[in-house]
Coordinates of C-alpha atoms in Angstrom, one line a residue:
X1 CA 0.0 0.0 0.0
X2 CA 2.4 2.7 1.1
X3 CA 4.6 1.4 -2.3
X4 CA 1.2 2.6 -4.3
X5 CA 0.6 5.4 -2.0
X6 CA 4.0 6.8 -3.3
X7 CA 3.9 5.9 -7.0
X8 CA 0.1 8.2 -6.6
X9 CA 2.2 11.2 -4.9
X10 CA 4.6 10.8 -7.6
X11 CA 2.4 10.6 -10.7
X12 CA -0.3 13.2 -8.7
X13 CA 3.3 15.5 -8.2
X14 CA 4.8 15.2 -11.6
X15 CA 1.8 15.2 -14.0
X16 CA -1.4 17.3 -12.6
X17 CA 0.5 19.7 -10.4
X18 CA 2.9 20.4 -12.9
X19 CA 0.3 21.1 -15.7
X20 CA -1.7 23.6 -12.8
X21 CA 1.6 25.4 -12.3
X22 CA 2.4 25.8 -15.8
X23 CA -1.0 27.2 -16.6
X24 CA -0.5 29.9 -13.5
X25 CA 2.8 31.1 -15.2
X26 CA 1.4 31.4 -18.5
X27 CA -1.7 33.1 -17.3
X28 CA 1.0 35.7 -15.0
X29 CA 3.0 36.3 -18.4
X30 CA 0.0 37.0 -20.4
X31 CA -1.0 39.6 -17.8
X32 CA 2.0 41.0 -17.6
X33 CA 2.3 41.0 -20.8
X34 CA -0.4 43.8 -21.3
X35 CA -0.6 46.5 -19.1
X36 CA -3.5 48.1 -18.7
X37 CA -5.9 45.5 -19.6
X38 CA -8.2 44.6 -17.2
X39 CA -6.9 41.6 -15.5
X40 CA -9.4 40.7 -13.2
X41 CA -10.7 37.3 -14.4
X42 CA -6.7 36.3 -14.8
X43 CA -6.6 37.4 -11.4
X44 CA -9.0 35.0 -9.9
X45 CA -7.8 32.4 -12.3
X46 CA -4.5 32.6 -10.6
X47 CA -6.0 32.5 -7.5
X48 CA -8.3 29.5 -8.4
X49 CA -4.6 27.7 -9.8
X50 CA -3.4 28.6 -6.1
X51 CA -6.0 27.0 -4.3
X52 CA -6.1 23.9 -6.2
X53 CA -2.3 23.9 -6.2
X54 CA -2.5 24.3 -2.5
X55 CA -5.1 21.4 -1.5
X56 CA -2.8 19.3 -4.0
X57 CA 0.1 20.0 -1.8
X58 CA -1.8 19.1 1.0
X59 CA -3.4 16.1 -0.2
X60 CA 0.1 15.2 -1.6
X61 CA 1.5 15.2 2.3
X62 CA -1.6 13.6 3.7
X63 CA -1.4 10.2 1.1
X64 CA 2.6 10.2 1.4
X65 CA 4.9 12.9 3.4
X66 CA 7.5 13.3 0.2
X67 CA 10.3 14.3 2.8
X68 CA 9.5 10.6 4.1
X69 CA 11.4 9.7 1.1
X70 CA 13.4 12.5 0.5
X71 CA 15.0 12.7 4.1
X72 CA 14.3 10.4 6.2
X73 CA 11.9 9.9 9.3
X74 CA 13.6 12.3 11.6
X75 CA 12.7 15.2 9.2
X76 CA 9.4 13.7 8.4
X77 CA 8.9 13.7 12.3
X78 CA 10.1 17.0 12.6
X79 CA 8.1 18.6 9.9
X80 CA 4.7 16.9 11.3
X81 CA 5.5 18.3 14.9
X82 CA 6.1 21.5 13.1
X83 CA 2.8 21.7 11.5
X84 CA 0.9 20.2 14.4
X85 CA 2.6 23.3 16.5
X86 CA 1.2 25.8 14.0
X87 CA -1.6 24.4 15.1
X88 CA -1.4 25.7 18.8
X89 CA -0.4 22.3 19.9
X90 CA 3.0 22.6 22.0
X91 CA 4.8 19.5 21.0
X92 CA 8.6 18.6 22.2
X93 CA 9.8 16.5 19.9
X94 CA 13.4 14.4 20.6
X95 CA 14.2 12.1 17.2
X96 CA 17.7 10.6 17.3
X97 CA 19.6 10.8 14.1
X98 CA 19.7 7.2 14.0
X99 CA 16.0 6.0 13.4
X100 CA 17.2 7.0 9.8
X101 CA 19.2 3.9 9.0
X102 CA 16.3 1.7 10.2
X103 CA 14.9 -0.1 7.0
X104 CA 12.2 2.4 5.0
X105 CA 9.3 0.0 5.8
X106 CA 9.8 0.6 9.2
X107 CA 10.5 4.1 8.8
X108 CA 7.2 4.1 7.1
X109 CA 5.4 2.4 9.7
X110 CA 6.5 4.1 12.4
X111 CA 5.5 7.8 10.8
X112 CA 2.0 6.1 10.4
X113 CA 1.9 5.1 13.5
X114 CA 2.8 8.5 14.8
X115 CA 0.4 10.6 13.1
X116 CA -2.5 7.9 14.1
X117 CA -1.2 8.3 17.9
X118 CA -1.0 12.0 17.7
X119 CA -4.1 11.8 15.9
X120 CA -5.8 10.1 19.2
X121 CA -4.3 12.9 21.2
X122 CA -5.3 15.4 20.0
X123 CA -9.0 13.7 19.7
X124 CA -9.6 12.3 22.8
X125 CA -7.4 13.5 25.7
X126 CA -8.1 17.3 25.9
X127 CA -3.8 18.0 26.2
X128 CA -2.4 20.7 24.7
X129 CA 1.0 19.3 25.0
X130 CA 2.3 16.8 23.2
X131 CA 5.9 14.5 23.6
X132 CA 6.9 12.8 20.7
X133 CA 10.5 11.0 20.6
X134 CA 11.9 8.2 18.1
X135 CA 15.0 6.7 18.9
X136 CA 17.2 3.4 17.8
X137 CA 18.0 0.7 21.3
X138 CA 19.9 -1.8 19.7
X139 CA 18.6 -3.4 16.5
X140 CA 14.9 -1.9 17.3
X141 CA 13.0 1.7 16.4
X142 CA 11.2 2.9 20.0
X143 CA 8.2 5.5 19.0
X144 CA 7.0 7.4 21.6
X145 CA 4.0 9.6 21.7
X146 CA 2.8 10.9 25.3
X147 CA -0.1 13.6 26.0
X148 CA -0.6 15.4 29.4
X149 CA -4.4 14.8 28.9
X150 CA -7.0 13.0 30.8
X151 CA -5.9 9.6 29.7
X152 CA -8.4 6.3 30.2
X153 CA -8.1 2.8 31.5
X154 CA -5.5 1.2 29.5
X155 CA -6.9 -2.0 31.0
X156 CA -10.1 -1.6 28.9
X157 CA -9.4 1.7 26.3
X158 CA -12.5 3.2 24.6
X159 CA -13.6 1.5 21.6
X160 CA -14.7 5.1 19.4
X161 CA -12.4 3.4 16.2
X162 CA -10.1 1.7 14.5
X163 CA -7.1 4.1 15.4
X164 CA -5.5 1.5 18.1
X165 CA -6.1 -1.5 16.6
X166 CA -4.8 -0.1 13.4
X167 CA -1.5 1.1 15.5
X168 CA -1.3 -2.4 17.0
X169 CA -1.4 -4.3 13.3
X170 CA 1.1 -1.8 11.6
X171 CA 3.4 -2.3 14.1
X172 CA 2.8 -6.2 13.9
X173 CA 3.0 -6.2 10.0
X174 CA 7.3 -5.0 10.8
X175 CA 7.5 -7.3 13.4
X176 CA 6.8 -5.2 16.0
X177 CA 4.7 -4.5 18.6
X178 CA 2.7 -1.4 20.4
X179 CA 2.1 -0.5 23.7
X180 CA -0.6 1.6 25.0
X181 CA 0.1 2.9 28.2
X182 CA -2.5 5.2 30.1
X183 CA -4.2 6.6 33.4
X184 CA -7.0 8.1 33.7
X185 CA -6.3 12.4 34.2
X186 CA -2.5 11.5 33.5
X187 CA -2.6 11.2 29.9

């Protein structure tokens, strides 16, 4: 999946993207091109190009982070704490250089598995801080994602989706496993 995921961000990047930014430039050239004329409807045609350009972007880094593959998962990490703290989330993020010479599936997985955690944070504990680390111990990647929220029984965790069990079975596909640990108003 995350093989096809990347061949779509690819083909998505190079072909449809490309052909929306080409047809911004040309419509910029033509209107500067000819001053005077009124330019308004090549103004909002640039700024529909923008938009679309803009949700393709995004869309682009929702389906497959390109700086995944570009460089590496300690960037990738990085960059989503980065936009999650635009986001008035306070996150302290500690990635060890090293998590980068783990194999890509598992670099992969464990990016998954760290936007679906933070994901579950953000949703259901109520914490506005955030701690997310990645680090190598031995010949295994440790992920860590911790809120300050009001945490649950870990014993019994609410059943409102798939977002555990989905954590639990990537981390199983690698061969390896997840741990959900949890008190209630400790996060």
């Amino acid at each position: 999946q995350e093989r096809e995921k990347q061949a779509l961000c690819h083909e998505f990047h190079d072909g449809l993207m490309q052909y929306a930014i080409a047809a911004r430039m040309m419509l910029e050239s033509w209107r500067q091109g000819r001053p005077g004329t009124d330019a308004a409807p090549i103004d909002e045609a640039i700024d529909c190009l923008d938009a679309g350009i803009n949700d393709g972007r995004r869309a682009i880094r929702g389906i497959r982070p390109a700086v995944l593959d570009d460089l590496g998962l300690k960037a990738a990490i990085e960059e989503f704490a980065a936009g999650l703290q635009a986001a008035d989330l306070a996150i302290d993020v500690a990635v060890d250089a090293a998590v980068d010479r783990v194999p890509a599936a598992v670099q992969t997985t464990a990016f998954r598995i760290i936007q679906e955690a933070t994901a579950n944070a953000r949703k259901h504990s109520r914490s506005m801080k955030l701690r997310i680390g990645a680090r190598v111990e031995g010949d295994e990647l440790v992920v860590q994602v911790q809120d300050f929220g009001q945490g649950f029984d870990a014993a019994s965790p609410p059943r409102t989706g798939f977002g555990i069990v989905g954590m639990i079975e990537r981390a199983r596909l690698v061969g390896g496993s997840c741990r959900i640990e949890s008190t209630p108003g400790r996060g």
